Amino acid sequence: MKDGKIIIFDTTLRDGEQSPGASLNITEKLEIARQLAVLGVDVIEAGFPISSPGDFEAVKTVAKSIRGPVICGLARAIEKDIDAAYNAVKFSARPRIHVFLATSKIHMKYKLKKAEDEILRLAVASVKYAKSKCQDVEFSPEDASRTESAFLHKVVESVIDAGATTVNIPDTVGYSTPFEFAAIIKGLKENVPNIDKCVISVHCHNDLGLSVSNSLAAVINGARQVECTMNGLGERAGNASLEEIVMAIKTRPDIFSGANTSINTKELYKTSRLVSKLTGMMVQPNKAIIGSNAFAHESGIHQDGVLKERITYEIMKPEDVGFESTNLVLGKHSGRHAFTERLKKLGFELTREQTEKAFDRFKVLADKKKEIFDEDLETIVEEEISKIPEKFHLVHFHISSGDQVKPTATIELKFKNKALKAVSTGDGPVDACYKAIDKITGAKGKLMDYQIRSVTSGKDALGEVSVKIESKGRVVSGRGASTDIIEASIKAYINAANKLVYEK
Ligand code: KIV
Ligand code: ZN
């Protein structure tokens, strides 16, 4: 690429969604896609349309609604997959079909049970078929990093001749290492005569923790598109993390020969929070770039150094990735004006009704908690602007618990303007509450995951609970926040129950 631009291909909605338990409904996919467009990604892989009617609809909705990025749909090298991918992405102003077919000996022998000749024929035929529908066609030789180089070169040369405009080299099982992966890219440039007619892309998984290093080694050696996900979500150990790739390129132009991306890095933190909230996958505190400790200096020597001169211990500015410094912003006496101004500064655009509701919650919180920080505001506002209709709404709860008594919960929910009440015992107070809620909603949800974290520090901090529930083969996540962790747990469970009702 002439100007050193690296194309950021985001696959959070496809490979990221393949993370165990991270499934997203159409509304959630659309919300993330909107934010990815604001973030400035070049390509959004919105899903795998043939995989389910829901995914087909999600890709179609994203293609219809999002303008700016290319919208891509994944397909196996099969005509019905390619048809589904095209029928979903064709509504985009910039549609792309992404066809994949495994080329490694292991996959050809055990998974596909096909010989090299047949694979080559299928790869070419599928790219030609996709090209007959869409100008922008990407081909991935799956498990490329374990494919014999001569065969990989032959496949790549043939699919480019067949019309592929991007050739993506996946390290499907996260097996490669930076020098080896760099050599694969170099090998393509040296041995595939028509390689300049396509964009070389890379797609690395993180099984050995090397996905970002492998992707960056490829960039140094000529890859011009990187496939990645927000927060590094993805199959098994995940994909290369978008925020790490982008900030490495931005922070080290000396190493990446002036390469650049069109990502608005100030949107990284917000995007990360949204993805974490909607997938129910919390971000570890020490996660590079967007983890809550990423810019926290604990040791006295470091703090002293940063106070004297920031660059002693900080290689990036927290503001550059969208972290506002943690401010004590508001308290009990703050008015509506200060509240709305602060929300605007945090990047929230709320309707009048949402602002009123969020302000009421802020007042309740301010009564319980002396100091309100930006993180507290973000948490309550994000709950208020949730796109999932609140069919079940918590009216009241009461628990009795202790080491000498059987934990018992009474829960009252509102559903279609009717108050519904149930009582249940359980192994603990949260279990009792969840059983009482199940009695009301009638959902026999299995709790797959329960996580709790404090939003800020201090004994009066907001607790944020994240749950995953499985019901009839569908996994949904839910979140809730309160200064009372039982209330936060109840809200998270009700949030998940509302998603189940919504999706039904
Ligand atoms: O990891 C992989 O090989 C993939 C392909 C579909 C590109 O996700
Ligand atoms: Zn993958």
PDB file of N, CA and C in Angstrom, residues 407-480:
ATOM      1  N   PRO A 407     -30.888 -19.499  53.789  1.00  0.00           N
ATOM      2  CA  PRO A 407     -31.095 -18.264  53.024  1.00  0.00           C
ATOM      3  C   PRO A 407     -32.449 -18.270  52.296  1.00  0.00           C
ATOM      4  N   THR A 408     -33.191 -17.207  52.482  1.00  0.00           N
ATOM      5  CA  THR A 408     -34.534 -17.107  51.893  1.00  0.00           C
ATOM      6  C   THR A 408     -34.682 -15.747  51.226  1.00  0.00           C
ATOM      7  N   ALA A 409     -35.281 -15.740  50.041  1.00  0.00           N
ATOM      8  CA  ALA A 409     -35.468 -14.470  49.321  1.00  0.00           C
ATOM      9  C   ALA A 409     -36.921 -14.281  48.936  1.00  0.00           C
ATOM     10  N   THR A 410     -37.387 -13.060  49.081  1.00  0.00           N
ATOM     11  CA  THR A 410     -38.700 -12.675  48.562  1.00  0.00           C
ATOM     12  C   THR A 410     -38.432 -11.658  47.464  1.00  0.00           C
ATOM     13  N   ILE A 411     -38.993 -11.909  46.310  1.00  0.00           N
ATOM     14  CA  ILE A 411     -38.747 -11.002  45.166  1.00  0.00           C
ATOM     15  C   ILE A 411     -40.081 -10.531  44.610  1.00  0.00           C
ATOM     16  N   GLU A 412     -40.159  -9.244  44.320  1.00  0.00           N
ATOM     17  CA  GLU A 412     -41.353  -8.742  43.635  1.00  0.00           C
ATOM     18  C   GLU A 412     -40.907  -8.084  42.333  1.00  0.00           C
ATOM     19  N   LEU A 413     -41.460  -8.551  41.237  1.00  0.00           N
ATOM     20  CA  LEU A 413     -41.136  -7.977  39.919  1.00  0.00           C
ATOM     21  C   LEU A 413     -42.404  -7.399  39.306  1.00  0.00           C
ATOM     22  N   LYS A 414     -42.209  -6.428  38.425  1.00  0.00           N
ATOM     23  CA  LYS A 414     -43.341  -5.909  37.667  1.00  0.00           C
ATOM     24  C   LYS A 414     -43.257  -6.494  36.251  1.00  0.00           C
ATOM     25  N   PHE A 415     -44.360  -7.004  35.743  1.00  0.00           N
ATOM     26  CA  PHE A 415     -44.402  -7.534  34.380  1.00  0.00           C
ATOM     27  C   PHE A 415     -45.732  -7.100  33.779  1.00  0.00           C
ATOM     28  N   LYS A 416     -45.708  -6.352  32.687  1.00  0.00           N
ATOM     29  CA  LYS A 416     -46.920  -5.811  32.054  1.00  0.00           C
ATOM     30  C   LYS A 416     -47.833  -5.147  33.092  1.00  0.00           C
ATOM     31  N   ASN A 417     -47.225  -4.265  33.894  1.00  0.00           N
ATOM     32  CA  ASN A 417     -47.959  -3.523  34.920  1.00  0.00           C
ATOM     33  C   ASN A 417     -48.560  -4.353  36.045  1.00  0.00           C
ATOM     34  N   LYS A 418     -48.202  -5.634  36.087  1.00  0.00           N
ATOM     35  CA  LYS A 418     -48.697  -6.484  37.191  1.00  0.00           C
ATOM     36  C   LYS A 418     -47.542  -6.761  38.133  1.00  0.00           C
ATOM     37  N   ALA A 419     -47.829  -6.725  39.436  1.00  0.00           N
ATOM     38  CA  ALA A 419     -46.791  -7.065  40.418  1.00  0.00           C
ATOM     39  C   ALA A 419     -46.840  -8.566  40.660  1.00  0.00           C
ATOM     40  N   LEU A 420     -45.686  -9.213  40.523  1.00  0.00           N
ATOM     41  CA  LEU A 420     -45.611 -10.659  40.717  1.00  0.00           C
ATOM     42  C   LEU A 420     -44.606 -10.945  41.824  1.00  0.00           C
ATOM     43  N   LYS A 421     -44.991 -11.802  42.748  1.00  0.00           N
ATOM     44  CA  LYS A 421     -44.150 -12.038  43.912  1.00  0.00           C
ATOM     45  C   LYS A 421     -43.818 -13.521  44.034  1.00  0.00           C
ATOM     46  N   ALA A 422     -42.609 -13.845  44.513  1.00  0.00           N
ATOM     47  CA  ALA A 422     -42.283 -15.244  44.787  1.00  0.00           C
ATOM     48  C   ALA A 422     -41.279 -15.313  45.930  1.00  0.00           C
ATOM     49  N   VAL A 423     -41.311 -16.435  46.622  1.00  0.00           N
ATOM     50  CA  VAL A 423     -40.384 -16.661  47.745  1.00  0.00           C
ATOM     51  C   VAL A 423     -39.639 -17.954  47.467  1.00  0.00           C
ATOM     52  N   SER A 424     -38.352 -17.967  47.769  1.00  0.00           N
ATOM     53  CA  SER A 424     -37.610 -19.215  47.603  1.00  0.00           C
ATOM     54  C   SER A 424     -36.451 -19.278  48.589  1.00  0.00           C
ATOM     55  N   THR A 425     -36.052 -20.491  48.918  1.00  0.00           N
ATOM     56  CA  THR A 425     -34.818 -20.668  49.683  1.00  0.00           C
ATOM     57  C   THR A 425     -33.734 -21.061  48.691  1.00  0.00           C
ATOM     58  N   GLY A 426     -32.474 -21.046  49.131  1.00  0.00           N
ATOM     59  CA  GLY A 426     -31.379 -21.425  48.236  1.00  0.00           C
ATOM     60  C   GLY A 426     -30.128 -21.727  49.039  1.00  0.00           C
ATOM     61  N   ASP A 427     -29.056 -22.098  48.319  1.00  0.00           N
ATOM     62  CA  ASP A 427     -27.779 -22.393  49.000  1.00  0.00           C
ATOM     63  C   ASP A 427     -27.184 -21.148  49.634  1.00  0.00           C
ATOM     64  N   GLY A 428     -27.481 -20.015  49.038  1.00  0.00           N
ATOM     65  CA  GLY A 428     -26.984 -18.738  49.538  1.00  0.00           C
ATOM     66  C   GLY A 428     -27.996 -17.678  49.136  1.00  0.00           C
ATOM     67  N   PRO A 429     -27.792 -16.411  49.533  1.00  0.00           N
ATOM     68  CA  PRO A 429     -28.795 -15.394  49.212  1.00  0.00           C
ATOM     69  C   PRO A 429     -28.992 -15.168  47.706  1.00  0.00           C
ATOM     70  N   VAL A 430     -27.897 -15.250  46.943  1.00  0.00           N
ATOM     71  CA  VAL A 430     -28.028 -15.026  45.493  1.00  0.00           C
ATOM     72  C   VAL A 430     -28.798 -16.184  44.866  1.00  0.00           C
ATOM     73  N   ASP A 431     -28.458 -17.403  45.272  1.00  0.00           N
ATOM     74  CA  ASP A 431     -29.155 -18.584  44.750  1.00  0.00           C
ATOM     75  C   ASP A 431     -30.654 -18.499  45.077  1.00  0.00           C
ATOM     76  N   ALA A 432     -30.967 -18.080  46.313  1.00  0.00           N
ATOM     77  CA  ALA A 432     -32.381 -17.970  46.709  1.00  0.00           C
ATOM     78  C   ALA A 432     -33.089 -16.940  45.830  1.00  0.00           C
ATOM     79  N   CYS A 433     -32.432 -15.803  45.603  1.00  0.00           N
ATOM     80  CA  CYS A 433     -33.034 -14.757  44.747  1.00  0.00           C
ATOM     81  C   CYS A 433     -33.273 -15.293  43.341  1.00  0.00           C
ATOM     82  N   TYR A 434     -32.268 -15.987  42.778  1.00  0.00           N
ATOM     83  CA  TYR A 434     -32.385 -16.456  41.400  1.00  0.00           C
ATOM     84  C   TYR A 434     -33.509 -17.491  41.278  1.00  0.00           C
ATOM     85  N   LYS A 435     -33.654 -18.325  42.329  1.00  0.00           N
ATOM     86  CA  LYS A 435     -34.730 -19.333  42.272  1.00  0.00           C
ATOM     87  C   LYS A 435     -36.093 -18.644  42.354  1.00  0.00           C
ATOM     88  N   ALA A 436     -36.182 -17.596  43.165  1.00  0.00           N
ATOM     89  CA  ALA A 436     -37.455 -16.866  43.265  1.00  0.00           C
ATOM     90  C   ALA A 436     -37.770 -16.188  41.923  1.00  0.00           C
ATOM     91  N   ILE A 437     -36.748 -15.618  41.285  1.00  0.00           N
ATOM     92  CA  ILE A 437     -36.977 -14.966  39.973  1.00  0.00           C
ATOM     93  C   ILE A 437     -37.428 -16.006  38.941  1.00  0.00           C
ATOM     94  N   ASP A 438     -36.794 -17.184  38.971  1.00  0.00           N
ATOM     95  CA  ASP A 438     -37.187 -18.249  38.040  1.00  0.00           C
ATOM     96  C   ASP A 438     -38.661 -18.598  38.204  1.00  0.00           C
ATOM     97  N   LYS A 439     -39.113 -18.609  39.485  1.00  0.00           N
ATOM     98  CA  LYS A 439     -40.525 -18.942  39.729  1.00  0.00           C
ATOM     99  C   LYS A 439     -41.423 -17.921  39.038  1.00  0.00           C
ATOM    100  N   ILE A 440     -41.006 -16.650  39.068  1.00  0.00           N
ATOM    101  CA  ILE A 440     -41.840 -15.601  38.464  1.00  0.00           C
ATOM    102  C   ILE A 440     -41.764 -15.637  36.937  1.00  0.00           C
ATOM    103  N   THR A 441     -40.546 -15.731  36.410  1.00  0.00           N
ATOM    104  CA  THR A 441     -40.399 -15.618  34.944  1.00  0.00           C
ATOM    105  C   THR A 441     -40.755 -16.930  34.243  1.00  0.00           C
ATOM    106  N   GLY A 442     -40.686 -18.016  34.982  1.00  0.00           N
ATOM    107  CA  GLY A 442     -40.978 -19.316  34.387  1.00  0.00           C
ATOM    108  C   GLY A 442     -39.798 -19.843  33.576  1.00  0.00           C
ATOM    109  N   ALA A 443     -38.688 -19.096  33.544  1.00  0.00           N
ATOM    110  CA  ALA A 443     -37.514 -19.536  32.780  1.00  0.00           C
ATOM    111  C   ALA A 443     -36.689 -20.466  33.653  1.00  0.00           C
ATOM    112  N   LYS A 444     -36.290 -21.592  33.076  1.00  0.00           N
ATOM    113  CA  LYS A 444     -35.434 -22.499  33.841  1.00  0.00           C
ATOM    114  C   LYS A 444     -34.002 -22.281  33.375  1.00  0.00           C
ATOM    115  N   GLY A 445     -33.503 -21.085  33.636  1.00  0.00           N
ATOM    116  CA  GLY A 445     -32.163 -20.754  33.169  1.00  0.00           C
ATOM    117  C   GLY A 445     -31.091 -21.433  34.011  1.00  0.00           C
ATOM    118  N   LYS A 446     -30.025 -21.928  33.330  1.00  0.00           N
ATOM    119  CA  LYS A 446     -28.911 -22.516  34.071  1.00  0.00           C
ATOM    120  C   LYS A 446     -27.836 -21.444  34.178  1.00  0.00           C
ATOM    121  N   LEU A 447     -27.385 -21.168  35.397  1.00  0.00           N
ATOM    122  CA  LEU A 447     -26.366 -20.124  35.580  1.00  0.00           C
ATOM    123  C   LEU A 447     -25.007 -20.689  35.159  1.00  0.00           C
ATOM    124  N   MET A 448     -24.463 -20.142  34.066  1.00  0.00           N
ATOM    125  CA  MET A 448     -23.197 -20.658  33.539  1.00  0.00           C
ATOM    126  C   MET A 448     -22.007 -19.904  34.118  1.00  0.00           C
ATOM    127  N   ASP A 449     -22.226 -18.637  34.446  1.00  0.00           N
ATOM    128  CA  ASP A 449     -21.092 -17.830  34.916  1.00  0.00           C
ATOM    129  C   ASP A 449     -21.620 -16.702  35.790  1.00  0.00           C
ATOM    130  N   TYR A 450     -20.885 -16.362  36.810  1.00  0.00           N
ATOM    131  CA  TYR A 450     -21.265 -15.260  37.700  1.00  0.00           C
ATOM    132  C   TYR A 450     -19.971 -14.543  38.064  1.00  0.00           C
ATOM    133  N   GLN A 451     -19.894 -13.256  37.792  1.00  0.00           N
ATOM    134  CA  GLN A 451     -18.682 -12.498  38.148  1.00  0.00           C
ATOM    135  C   GLN A 451     -19.078 -11.201  38.808  1.00  0.00           C
ATOM    136  N   ILE A 452     -18.259 -10.781  39.745  1.00  0.00           N
ATOM    137  CA  ILE A 452     -18.553  -9.512  40.410  1.00  0.00           C
ATOM    138  C   ILE A 452     -17.259  -8.694  40.486  1.00  0.00           C
ATOM    139  N   ARG A 453     -17.395  -7.378  40.296  1.00  0.00           N
ATOM    140  CA  ARG A 453     -16.230  -6.503  40.441  1.00  0.00           C
ATOM    141  C   ARG A 453     -16.701  -5.180  41.015  1.00  0.00           C
ATOM    142  N   SER A 454     -15.789  -4.488  41.653  1.00  0.00           N
ATOM    143  CA  SER A 454     -16.197  -3.172  42.131  1.00  0.00           C
ATOM    144  C   SER A 454     -15.803  -2.153  41.065  1.00  0.00           C
ATOM    145  N   VAL A 455     -16.716  -1.221  40.799  1.00  0.00           N
ATOM    146  CA  VAL A 455     -16.497  -0.270  39.706  1.00  0.00           C
ATOM    147  C   VAL A 455     -15.387   0.724  40.068  1.00  0.00           C
ATOM    148  N   THR A 456     -15.394   1.187  41.314  1.00  0.00           N
ATOM    149  CA  THR A 456     -14.293   2.045  41.793  1.00  0.00           C
ATOM    150  C   THR A 456     -13.841   1.466  43.129  1.00  0.00           C
ATOM    151  N   SER A 457     -12.911   2.136  43.801  1.00  0.00           N
ATOM    152  CA  SER A 457     -12.471   1.590  45.086  1.00  0.00           C
ATOM    153  C   SER A 457     -13.330   2.153  46.230  1.00  0.00           C
ATOM    154  N   GLY A 458     -13.150   1.624  47.415  1.00  0.00           N
ATOM    155  CA  GLY A 458     -13.888   2.120  48.585  1.00  0.00           C
ATOM    156  C   GLY A 458     -14.989   1.165  48.977  1.00  0.00           C
ATOM    157  N   LYS A 459     -15.292   1.161  50.296  1.00  0.00           N
ATOM    158  CA  LYS A 459     -16.313   0.210  50.786  1.00  0.00           C
ATOM    159  C   LYS A 459     -17.695   0.537  50.241  1.00  0.00           C
ATOM    160  N   ASP A 460     -17.909   1.798  49.858  1.00  0.00           N
ATOM    161  CA  ASP A 460     -19.238   2.151  49.344  1.00  0.00           C
ATOM    162  C   ASP A 460     -19.296   2.091  47.805  1.00  0.00           C
ATOM    163  N   ALA A 461     -18.283   1.440  47.205  1.00  0.00           N
ATOM    164  CA  ALA A 461     -18.224   1.421  45.725  1.00  0.00           C
ATOM    165  C   ALA A 461     -19.425   0.681  45.124  1.00  0.00           C
ATOM    166  N   LEU A 462     -19.734   1.042  43.868  1.00  0.00           N
ATOM    167  CA  LEU A 462     -20.740   0.287  43.119  1.00  0.00           C
ATOM    168  C   LEU A 462     -20.174  -1.093  42.819  1.00  0.00           C
ATOM    169  N   GLY A 463     -20.993  -2.125  43.024  1.00  0.00           N
ATOM    170  CA  GLY A 463     -20.582  -3.467  42.621  1.00  0.00           C
ATOM    171  C   GLY A 463     -21.254  -3.767  41.294  1.00  0.00           C
ATOM    172  N   GLU A 464     -20.505  -4.356  40.372  1.00  0.00           N
ATOM    173  CA  GLU A 464     -21.100  -4.683  39.070  1.00  0.00           C
ATOM    174  C   GLU A 464     -21.070  -6.197  38.896  1.00  0.00           C
ATOM    175  N   VAL A 465     -22.230  -6.779  38.661  1.00  0.00           N
ATOM    176  CA  VAL A 465     -22.315  -8.230  38.512  1.00  0.00           C
ATOM    177  C   VAL A 465     -22.602  -8.560  37.054  1.00  0.00           C
ATOM    178  N   SER A 466     -21.921  -9.585  36.579  1.00  0.00           N
ATOM    179  CA  SER A 466     -22.126 -10.038  35.213  1.00  0.00           C
ATOM    180  C   SER A 466     -22.477 -11.533  35.273  1.00  0.00           C
ATOM    181  N   VAL A 467     -23.573 -11.926  34.629  1.00  0.00           N
ATOM    182  CA  VAL A 467     -23.960 -13.344  34.653  1.00  0.00           C
ATOM    183  C   VAL A 467     -24.143 -13.861  33.228  1.00  0.00           C
ATOM    184  N   LYS A 468     -24.058 -15.166  33.114  1.00  0.00           N
ATOM    185  CA  LYS A 468     -24.425 -15.815  31.843  1.00  0.00           C
ATOM    186  C   LYS A 468     -25.418 -16.901  32.166  1.00  0.00           C
ATOM    187  N   ILE A 469     -26.517 -16.925  31.421  1.00  0.00           N
ATOM    188  CA  ILE A 469     -27.538 -17.939  31.660  1.00  0.00           C
ATOM    189  C   ILE A 469     -27.755 -18.732  30.388  1.00  0.00           C
ATOM    190  N   GLU A 470     -27.907 -20.043  30.559  1.00  0.00           N
ATOM    191  CA  GLU A 470     -28.231 -20.878  29.388  1.00  0.00           C
ATOM    192  C   GLU A 470     -29.672 -21.337  29.486  1.00  0.00           C
ATOM    193  N   SER A 471     -30.415 -21.142  28.435  1.00  0.00           N
ATOM    194  CA  SER A 471     -31.790 -21.624  28.417  1.00  0.00           C
ATOM    195  C   SER A 471     -32.081 -22.166  27.025  1.00  0.00           C
ATOM    196  N   LYS A 472     -32.494 -23.386  26.951  1.00  0.00           N
ATOM    197  CA  LYS A 472     -32.803 -24.066  25.682  1.00  0.00           C
ATOM    198  C   LYS A 472     -31.700 -23.880  24.651  1.00  0.00           C
ATOM    199  N   GLY A 473     -30.477 -24.099  25.071  1.00  0.00           N
ATOM    200  CA  GLY A 473     -29.341 -24.052  24.158  1.00  0.00           C
ATOM    201  C   GLY A 473     -28.838 -22.653  23.834  1.00  0.00           C
ATOM    202  N   ARG A 474     -29.504 -21.634  24.353  1.00  0.00           N
ATOM    203  CA  ARG A 474     -29.108 -20.253  24.043  1.00  0.00           C
ATOM    204  C   ARG A 474     -28.437 -19.676  25.288  1.00  0.00           C
ATOM    205  N   VAL A 475     -27.279 -19.032  25.109  1.00  0.00           N
ATOM    206  CA  VAL A 475     -26.597 -18.410  26.248  1.00  0.00           C
ATOM    207  C   VAL A 475     -26.745 -16.901  26.138  1.00  0.00           C
ATOM    208  N   VAL A 476     -27.241 -16.280  27.209  1.00  0.00           N
ATOM    209  CA  VAL A 476     -27.328 -14.814  27.201  1.00  0.00           C
ATOM    210  C   VAL A 476     -26.592 -14.285  28.420  1.00  0.00           C
ATOM    211  N   SER A 477     -26.121 -13.049  28.291  1.00  0.00           N
ATOM    212  CA  SER A 477     -25.423 -12.441  29.425  1.00  0.00           C
ATOM    213  C   SER A 477     -26.296 -11.338  30.009  1.00  0.00           C
ATOM    214  N   GLY A 478     -26.007 -10.962  31.214  1.00  0.00           N
ATOM    215  CA  GLY A 478     -26.736  -9.858  31.852  1.00  0.00           C
ATOM    216  C   GLY A 478     -25.821  -9.129  32.805  1.00  0.00           C
ATOM    217  N   ARG A 479     -26.103  -7.845  32.978  1.00  0.00           N
ATOM    218  CA  ARG A 479     -25.299  -7.050  33.907  1.00  0.00           C
ATOM    219  C   ARG A 479     -26.177  -6.250  34.827  1.00  0.00           C
ATOM    220  N   GLY A 480     -25.705  -5.975  36.011  1.00  0.00           N
ATOM    221  CA  GLY A 480     -26.433  -5.112  36.934  1.00  0.00           C
ATOM    222  C   GLY A 480     -25.454  -4.458  37.889  1.00  0.00           C
TER     223      GLY A 480
END
